[in-house]
Every structure is written in structure tokens, then in C-alpha cells.
Amino acid sequence: MSARDRILDTLEAILISEGERAATLDAVAARAEVSKGGLLYHFPNREALIGGLVGRARNYAAAYRDELRSSPDGPTLAYIRTSAETNTDFDRTLIALGRLGGDQHPEAASALRAAQQDWVDLVREEIGDEATARAIVLMGDGLYYNAMFQDAPPRDVDGLLRVVEVLRASVSRG
Amino acid sequence: MSARDRILDTLEAILISEGERAATLDAVAARAEVSKGGLLYHFPNREALIGGLVGRARNYAAAYRDELRSSPDGPTLAYIRTSAETNTDFDRTLIALGRLGGDQHPEAASALRAAQQDWVDLVREEIGDEATARAIVLMGDGLYYNAMFQDAPPRDVDGLLRVVEVLRASVSRG
DNA sequence: GTCTATAAGGTGATAGAC
DNA sequence: GTCTATCACCTTATAGAC
């Protein structure tokens, strides 16, 4: 694995488990086993380091959108199923980005918004109702919210799938 | 308003709009218009300052639980309605706490978990199905997740209320 | 209850060697 | 592409005056 990727993995790990405050250049460099100078060769400053994480999120989001689009059981069920998966690469990147909310890192917020919009669009196209699509994506958002705190409860995918099935049936009845 | 409350309000404001990293003792003291020494009289160290925020969250959560319990249209609808309200005191405290996720502030995480458990309990008692109750609370969680990032879209309470009505009707049909 | 002054160490970033 | 050395500034916390 390249030093660049190792650095971003480490940044994610620290953001997830210790928070924004702990994610200093020193801490990231040490845990990624490069010197601070080495880190600053790949990312010339702190902002560029965060930018690297945002870029990674955008890449994952694009791949995930395609995955949802081509899923055999449809985007909606695939979205719920995958939202309940913990510790995937995309999951970790999303949670790490979640630690950077606020006005300070607008690119992080906009990357997340764009991804969410993709999901709402896919679900709405499939089940045909805007409010229901938003509610379903909101449940996925809720899972991420929960994953942001320690001792996140296990994500109960079966219960959620049943609930989504009810919503979908209700829309198709009109 | 007491200096103590002004300090906690300021801490919230900085956590919400600029993130954990910007919430230094210096920044909080300056914006709360006390000296750093003054701040450290009320909260002897950084941990105590965060503890003050967690205590505030617990108080709000207890009051909110009682409010849900005694709501004329039932806890479920009251929960959804109030989850869509932005910029209430409790809302701000929750979002500020959200910035502190991770293993670093376990009291923050456990205060949030306790509040969520209250809500699931109230909704389950009312509508009688665990998975549905969890899904409904998850939508509220999703609203908080969204509120953590800048340019949060307006929370569409009417659409959500309709969706919740569908779920409730489905459970009562069995 | 609030202030100023100050210590001790952390933090981001630069320069230049290898 | 990675390192060490170094600088200026930031951050937490303590001590003691008012």
C-alpha cells in the first residue's frame, strides 16, 4: 500500500476513534509510520490532508451509486442492506467525514450531500414517491449517526427491511 | 444569564459552527466574554467543560421525555414533530455533542444513547412493534445527522408524518 | 468571581540533507 | 520520496492579585 493511502487510512482511524482534535499531523504521521516531513510531502498542509479524505469519499460514493444502480434486488433494498454493513471502506470514510461537520470543511459537507442526493434519486425512481424515498434514506442516515458514537448498537437490518417493505407496498397501493 | 450558562452556550455555538478543533478554551472564553482564568474558575479543566455540556444534555433529555410522554397526540407524532424543529435548545446541545463522538468522550455517547433508548421505549409502548419503533427513531436520528453538516436541507416534517402514519396503520392492522 | 501573567508542552509548517 | 532540525505560534493549566 502506498504511503499516501496509509496516511489517509490512519487519518480515518484517528478521526473515528479519537475525534477531530486528536487528528494532528504529528499523530497521523506517527501512526502511519512516516515522519511529519514525509506526510507533508504527500499533503502540503492540513487542508490538503482533509481534501484527500474528501476525494476518497467522492470516489467511494461514485462506485457505490453504480453498485446500487445495478443491484439485482433494486437500489432501495440494496441501500438498506449496505447501510447496515459496518466497517466497510466507504462506511469508515463516511464516519470519519462526519467528524468534520460544520462550516469549517464545506467540501466534506457537500460531498456528503451529493451522495445523499444520489441515494434519494435512486430510491425515488424505484418506488415513485418523494417523501417515502426521503424517509428511507433518512433511516440510513440515522444508522450513520449512530455509528458515530462509541458502543453503536448492532444495526438491525432485518427489521428495517420489513419496515421498508411496508412503505414500498403502501406506495404501490397508492 | 450566568457566566456558566454563557460559557456553555458559547461552547455549543463553536462546536456547531466550527467543530471540535476550534473549541479551545481561549476561543470559548473570548466569545463568552470572560477571561480564560474566569472560564477555568467555573470549569477547572477542559474535561469539566465538556462534562457541563453533557449534564445540560441530560437535563434537556429528561424534560423532553416528559414532554413526549404527556403529549396530546402521543409520543410518536410528538417525537417526529419535534425532531424536525431546528435551533431549539435541545437541538443545539445534541448537535454540539455530536461533534464529540468517538471513544474520547464516553459520557457524551452514553447520554445520547440513553436519550435514544427513552424514545424507542416510548414509541414502542405506543405503537406496539419494536422494529417499527426503531425505524421511526432512526428517522429522527437521520435528521440530526443531516443537521450536523452545513446547509442542512429543511426538515420536511409533513412528508415524514405521513410516512409514520403509514407505518403505524400497518402495525395496527397486524 | 474574575482578572493578568506565565510556565510547559503541543502543533503546523519550512528548510535543507540524503 | 522520506528524513531531521528548527521556528513561531497555539493551547492548557497554574499561581496569585484584586
Coordinates of C-alpha atoms (C1' of nucleotides) in Angstrom, one line a residue:
Chain A
M1 CA 0.0 0.0 0.0
S2 CA 1.3 3.5 -0.9
A3 CA 2.3 5.9 1.9
R4 CA -0.5 8.2 0.7
D5 CA -3.2 5.6 1.3
R6 CA -1.6 4.6 4.6
I7 CA -1.8 8.2 5.7
L8 CA -5.4 8.6 4.7
D9 CA -6.3 5.2 6.4
T10 CA -4.6 6.5 9.6
L11 CA -6.4 9.8 9.4
E12 CA -9.7 8.0 9.2
A13 CA -8.8 5.7 12.1
I14 CA -7.9 8.6 14.4
L15 CA -11.0 10.7 13.4
I16 CA -13.3 7.7 14.0
S17 CA -11.9 6.6 17.3
E18 CA -10.5 9.8 18.9
G19 CA -12.1 12.7 17.1
E20 CA -11.0 15.8 15.1
R21 CA -8.9 17.1 17.9
A22 CA -6.7 14.1 18.1
A23 CA -6.1 14.0 14.4
T24 CA -2.9 16.2 14.5
L25 CA -0.3 15.9 11.8
D26 CA 2.0 14.5 14.4
A27 CA -0.4 11.8 15.5
V28 CA -1.3 10.8 11.9
A29 CA 2.4 10.7 10.8
A30 CA 3.4 8.6 13.8
R31 CA 0.6 6.0 13.4
A32 CA 1.1 5.9 9.6
E33 CA 4.8 5.3 10.3
V34 CA 6.1 8.2 8.3
S35 CA 7.8 11.3 9.6
K36 CA 6.0 14.6 9.7
G37 CA 8.1 15.8 6.8
G38 CA 7.1 12.7 4.9
L39 CA 3.4 13.3 5.5
L40 CA 3.8 16.9 4.4
Y41 CA 5.4 15.8 1.1
H42 CA 2.2 14.0 0.2
F43 CA -0.2 16.6 1.7
P44 CA 1.4 20.0 1.8
N45 CA -0.8 21.2 4.6
R46 CA -3.6 20.2 6.9
E47 CA -6.3 21.3 4.5
A48 CA -4.8 19.2 1.7
L49 CA -4.9 16.2 4.0
I50 CA -8.6 16.7 4.7
G51 CA -9.1 17.2 1.0
G52 CA -7.5 13.8 0.4
L53 CA -10.2 12.2 2.6
V54 CA -13.0 14.1 0.7
G55 CA -11.6 12.9 -2.6
R56 CA -11.6 9.4 -1.3
A57 CA -15.2 9.8 -0.2
R58 CA -16.2 11.0 -3.7
N59 CA -14.6 8.0 -5.3
Y60 CA -16.3 5.6 -3.0
A61 CA -19.7 7.4 -3.4
A62 CA -19.5 7.1 -7.2
A63 CA -18.7 3.4 -7.0
Y64 CA -21.5 2.9 -4.5
R65 CA -24.0 4.7 -6.7
D66 CA -23.2 2.4 -9.6
E67 CA -23.4 -0.6 -7.3
L68 CA -26.9 0.5 -6.1
R69 CA -28.0 1.1 -9.7
S70 CA -27.0 -2.3 -10.9
S71 CA -28.2 -4.2 -7.8
P72 CA -30.4 -7.3 -8.7
D73 CA -33.0 -6.6 -5.9
G74 CA -33.1 -2.9 -6.7
P75 CA -31.5 0.2 -5.2
T76 CA -33.8 0.6 -2.3
L77 CA -33.2 -2.8 -0.7
A78 CA -29.5 -2.6 -1.6
Y79 CA -29.2 0.8 0.1
I80 CA -30.8 -0.5 3.3
R81 CA -28.7 -3.7 3.3
T82 CA -25.4 -1.9 2.7
S83 CA -26.2 0.9 5.2
A84 CA -26.4 -1.7 7.9
E85 CA -22.9 -3.1 7.0
T86 CA -20.3 -1.8 9.4
N87 CA -16.6 -1.3 8.8
T88 CA -16.6 -1.3 5.0
D89 CA -14.2 1.2 3.4
F90 CA -17.0 3.6 2.5
D91 CA -18.5 3.3 5.9
R92 CA -15.3 4.3 7.6
T93 CA -14.7 7.2 5.3
L94 CA -18.2 8.5 5.9
I95 CA -17.9 8.3 9.6
A96 CA -14.6 10.0 9.5
L97 CA -16.0 12.8 7.4
G98 CA -18.9 13.0 9.9
R99 CA -16.4 14.2 12.5
L100 CA -15.6 17.2 10.3
G101 CA -19.1 18.7 10.1
G102 CA -19.7 22.4 10.5
D103 CA -18.7 25.3 8.3
Q104 CA -15.0 24.6 8.6
H105 CA -14.8 21.9 5.9
P106 CA -17.5 22.8 3.3
E107 CA -16.2 20.3 0.8
A108 CA -16.8 17.5 3.3
A109 CA -20.4 18.6 3.8
S110 CA -21.0 19.0 0.1
A111 CA -19.5 15.6 -0.8
L112 CA -21.9 14.0 1.7
R113 CA -24.9 16.0 0.5
A114 CA -24.2 14.9 -3.1
A115 CA -24.0 11.3 -2.1
Q116 CA -27.3 11.5 -0.2
Q117 CA -29.0 13.2 -3.2
D118 CA -27.9 10.3 -5.4
W119 CA -29.5 7.9 -3.0
V120 CA -32.8 9.8 -2.7
D121 CA -32.9 10.0 -6.5
L122 CA -32.3 6.3 -6.9
V123 CA -34.9 5.3 -4.3
R124 CA -37.5 7.8 -5.6
E125 CA -37.0 6.5 -9.2
E126 CA -37.6 3.0 -8.0
I127 CA -40.6 3.4 -5.6
G128 CA -42.1 6.5 -7.1
D129 CA -42.7 8.7 -4.0
E130 CA -40.5 11.6 -2.9
A131 CA -41.5 11.7 0.8
T132 CA -41.1 7.9 1.2
A133 CA -37.8 7.9 -0.6
R134 CA -36.5 10.7 1.8
A135 CA -37.8 8.7 4.8
I136 CA -35.9 5.6 3.7
V137 CA -32.7 7.4 3.1
L138 CA -33.2 9.2 6.5
M139 CA -33.1 5.7 8.1
G140 CA -29.7 5.1 6.5
D141 CA -28.6 8.5 7.8
G142 CA -29.8 7.5 11.2
L143 CA -27.6 4.4 11.1
Y144 CA -24.6 6.6 10.3
Y145 CA -25.5 8.9 13.1
N146 CA -25.5 6.0 15.5
A147 CA -22.2 4.7 14.1
M148 CA -20.6 8.0 15.0
F149 CA -20.7 7.2 18.8
Q150 CA -18.9 4.5 20.7
D151 CA -20.8 1.3 21.5
A152 CA -23.1 1.8 18.5
P153 CA -25.8 -0.9 18.8
P154 CA -25.8 -3.6 16.1
R155 CA -27.6 -2.4 13.0
D156 CA -30.8 -4.4 12.8
V157 CA -31.1 -4.9 9.0
D158 CA -34.0 -7.4 9.0
G159 CA -36.3 -5.2 11.0
L160 CA -35.5 -2.3 8.7
L161 CA -36.0 -4.3 5.6
R162 CA -39.5 -5.3 6.8
V163 CA -40.4 -1.7 7.5
V164 CA -39.2 -0.6 4.1
E165 CA -41.2 -3.3 2.5
V166 CA -44.3 -2.0 4.3
L167 CA -43.6 1.5 2.9
R168 CA -43.0 0.3 -0.6
A169 CA -46.2 -1.7 -0.6
S170 CA -48.1 1.3 0.7
V171 CA -46.8 3.5 -2.2
S172 CA -47.7 0.9 -4.8
R173 CA -51.2 0.6 -3.4
G174 CA -51.3 4.4 -3.9
Chain B
M1 CA -27.7 34.8 32.3
S2 CA -25.0 33.4 34.5
A3 CA -21.4 33.3 33.2
R4 CA -21.6 29.5 33.5
D5 CA -24.6 29.3 31.1
R6 CA -23.0 31.8 28.8
I7 CA -19.9 29.7 28.6
L8 CA -21.8 26.6 27.8
D9 CA -23.8 28.4 25.1
T10 CA -20.6 29.6 23.6
L11 CA -19.1 26.2 23.6
E12 CA -22.1 24.8 21.8
A13 CA -22.0 27.6 19.3
I14 CA -18.4 27.0 18.4
L15 CA -18.8 23.2 18.3
I16 CA -21.7 23.5 16.0
S17 CA -20.3 26.0 13.6
E18 CA -16.6 25.4 13.7
G19 CA -16.0 22.0 15.1
E20 CA -14.2 20.4 18.0
R21 CA -10.8 21.7 17.0
A22 CA -11.9 25.3 17.2
A23 CA -13.5 24.9 20.6
T24 CA -10.4 25.9 22.5
L25 CA -10.5 27.4 26.0
D26 CA -9.3 30.6 24.5
A27 CA -11.9 30.8 21.8
V28 CA -14.7 29.9 24.2
A29 CA -13.6 32.4 26.9
A30 CA -13.2 35.2 24.3
R31 CA -16.7 34.7 22.8
A32 CA -18.3 34.2 26.1
E33 CA -16.7 37.5 27.2
V34 CA -14.8 36.1 30.2
S35 CA -11.1 35.7 30.6
K36 CA -9.5 32.3 30.4
G37 CA -9.0 32.4 34.1
G38 CA -12.7 33.2 34.6
L39 CA -13.6 30.2 32.5
L40 CA -11.3 28.0 34.4
Y41 CA -12.9 29.1 37.7
H42 CA -16.3 27.6 36.5
F43 CA -14.8 24.6 34.7
P44 CA -11.4 23.7 36.2
N45 CA -10.3 21.9 33.0
R46 CA -11.3 21.0 29.5
E47 CA -12.9 17.8 30.6
A48 CA -15.1 19.5 33.1
L49 CA -16.3 21.9 30.4
I50 CA -17.4 19.0 28.2
G51 CA -19.0 17.5 31.3
G52 CA -21.0 20.6 31.7
L53 CA -22.4 20.2 28.2
V54 CA -23.2 16.5 28.9
G55 CA -25.0 17.5 32.1
R56 CA -27.0 20.0 30.2
A57 CA -28.0 17.4 27.6
R58 CA -29.1 15.0 30.3
N59 CA -31.4 17.7 31.8
Y60 CA -32.9 18.6 28.4
A61 CA -33.4 14.9 27.6
A62 CA -35.3 14.3 30.9
A63 CA -37.5 17.3 30.2
Y64 CA -38.1 16.2 26.6
R65 CA -39.0 12.6 27.6
D66 CA -41.7 14.0 29.9
E67 CA -42.9 16.3 27.2
L68 CA -43.2 13.4 24.8
R69 CA -45.0 11.3 27.5
S70 CA -47.6 13.9 28.1
S71 CA -48.1 15.0 24.5
P72 CA -51.8 15.0 23.5
D73 CA -51.2 13.4 20.1
G74 CA -48.9 10.7 21.5
P75 CA -45.2 10.3 21.8
T76 CA -44.6 9.1 18.3
L77 CA -46.0 12.1 16.4
A78 CA -44.6 14.5 19.0
Y79 CA -41.2 12.9 18.5
I80 CA -41.3 13.4 14.8
R81 CA -42.7 16.9 15.0
T82 CA -40.0 18.0 17.5
S83 CA -37.2 16.2 15.7
A84 CA -37.9 18.4 12.7
E85 CA -37.7 21.6 14.8
T86 CA -34.3 23.3 14.3
N87 CA -32.4 25.5 16.7
T88 CA -34.2 24.6 19.9
D89 CA -32.0 24.5 23.0
F90 CA -32.0 20.7 23.0
D91 CA -31.4 20.5 19.3
R92 CA -28.3 22.7 19.6
T93 CA -27.0 20.7 22.5
L94 CA -27.5 17.4 20.7
I95 CA -25.7 18.7 17.6
A96 CA -22.8 20.0 19.7
L97 CA -22.5 16.7 21.4
G98 CA -22.5 15.0 18.1
R99 CA -19.2 16.7 17.3
L100 CA -17.6 14.9 20.2
G101 CA -18.3 11.3 19.1
G102 CA -15.7 8.6 19.4
D103 CA -14.1 7.0 22.4
Q104 CA -12.7 10.2 23.8
H105 CA -15.9 11.4 25.5
P106 CA -17.8 8.3 26.6
E107 CA -20.2 10.3 28.8
A108 CA -21.3 12.2 25.7
A109 CA -22.0 9.0 23.9
S110 CA -23.8 7.4 26.8
A111 CA -26.0 10.4 27.4
L112 CA -27.1 10.3 23.8
R113 CA -27.7 6.5 23.9
A114 CA -29.8 6.8 27.0
A115 CA -32.0 9.5 25.4
Q116 CA -32.5 7.4 22.2
Q117 CA -33.4 4.4 24.3
D118 CA -36.1 6.5 26.0
W119 CA -37.5 7.5 22.7
V120 CA -37.6 3.9 21.3
D121 CA -39.3 2.8 24.5
L122 CA -42.0 5.5 24.3
V123 CA -42.7 4.8 20.6
R124 CA -42.7 1.1 21.1
E125 CA -45.2 1.4 24.0
E126 CA -47.4 3.5 21.9
I127 CA -47.4 1.6 18.6
G128 CA -46.5 -1.9 19.8
D129 CA -43.8 -3.0 17.5
E130 CA -40.1 -2.9 18.2
A131 CA -38.7 -2.9 14.6
T132 CA -41.1 -0.1 13.6
A133 CA -40.3 1.9 16.7
R134 CA -36.6 1.6 16.0
A135 CA -37.2 2.7 12.3
I136 CA -39.1 5.7 13.4
V137 CA -36.5 6.8 15.9
L138 CA -33.9 6.1 13.2
M139 CA -35.6 8.8 11.0
G140 CA -35.2 11.3 13.9
D141 CA -31.5 10.3 14.2
G142 CA -31.2 10.8 10.4
L143 CA -32.5 14.4 10.9
Y144 CA -29.8 15.0 13.5
Y145 CA -27.1 13.5 11.2
N146 CA -28.2 15.9 8.5
A147 CA -28.2 18.9 10.9
M148 CA -24.6 18.2 11.7
F149 CA -23.5 19.5 8.3
Q150 CA -23.7 22.9 6.9
D151 CA -26.5 23.7 4.5
A152 CA -28.7 21.1 6.1
P153 CA -31.8 20.8 3.9
P154 CA -35.1 22.0 5.6
R155 CA -36.5 19.1 7.6
D156 CA -39.7 18.0 5.8
V157 CA -42.0 17.2 8.7
D158 CA -45.2 16.8 6.7
G159 CA -43.8 14.1 4.5
L160 CA -42.4 12.3 7.5
L161 CA -45.6 12.4 9.4
R162 CA -47.4 10.8 6.5
V163 CA -44.8 8.0 6.3
V164 CA -45.1 7.4 10.0
E165 CA -48.8 7.3 9.8
V166 CA -48.5 4.5 7.2
L167 CA -46.2 2.5 9.5
R168 CA -48.5 3.0 12.4
A169 CA -51.5 1.9 10.4
S170 CA -49.6 -1.2 9.2
V171 CA -48.8 -2.3 12.7
S172 CA -52.3 -1.9 13.9
R173 CA -53.5 -4.0 11.0
G174 CA -51.1 -6.6 12.3
Chain C
dG1 C1' -16.0 35.6 41.0
dT2 C1' -13.0 37.4 37.7
dC3 C1' -8.6 39.0 36.2
dT4 C1' -3.3 39.0 34.4
dA5 C1' 1.0 36.7 33.9
dT6 C1' 3.4 32.9 32.9
dA7 C1' 5.1 28.2 32.5
dA8 C1' 5.4 23.8 29.8
dG9 C1' 4.4 21.4 26.1
dG10 C1' 1.7 20.7 21.7
dT11 C1' 1.0 22.0 16.7
dG12 C1' 1.5 23.3 11.8
dA13 C1' 4.8 24.4 8.7
dT14 C1' 9.6 25.4 6.5
dA15 C1' 14.4 24.3 5.0
dG16 C1' 17.6 21.5 3.6
dA17 C1' 20.2 16.8 3.9
dC18 C1' 20.1 12.2 2.0
Chain D
dG1 C1' 10.2 10.2 -1.6
dT2 C1' 11.5 10.4 3.0
dC3 C1' 14.1 12.2 6.8
dT4 C1' 15.8 15.6 10.8
dA5 C1' 16.1 20.0 12.7
dT6 C1' 14.0 24.0 13.8
dC7 C1' 10.7 28.1 14.3
dA8 C1' 6.7 30.7 15.5
dC9 C1' 2.6 30.2 17.4
dC10 C1' -1.2 28.0 19.9
dT11 C1' -3.2 25.6 23.9
dT12 C1' -3.9 24.0 28.5
dA13 C1' -3.2 24.9 33.0
dT14 C1' -1.3 27.1 37.4
dA15 C1' -0.4 31.0 40.6
dG16 C1' -1.6 34.8 42.7
dA17 C1' -3.6 39.8 42.6
dC18 C1' -7.9 42.3 43.1

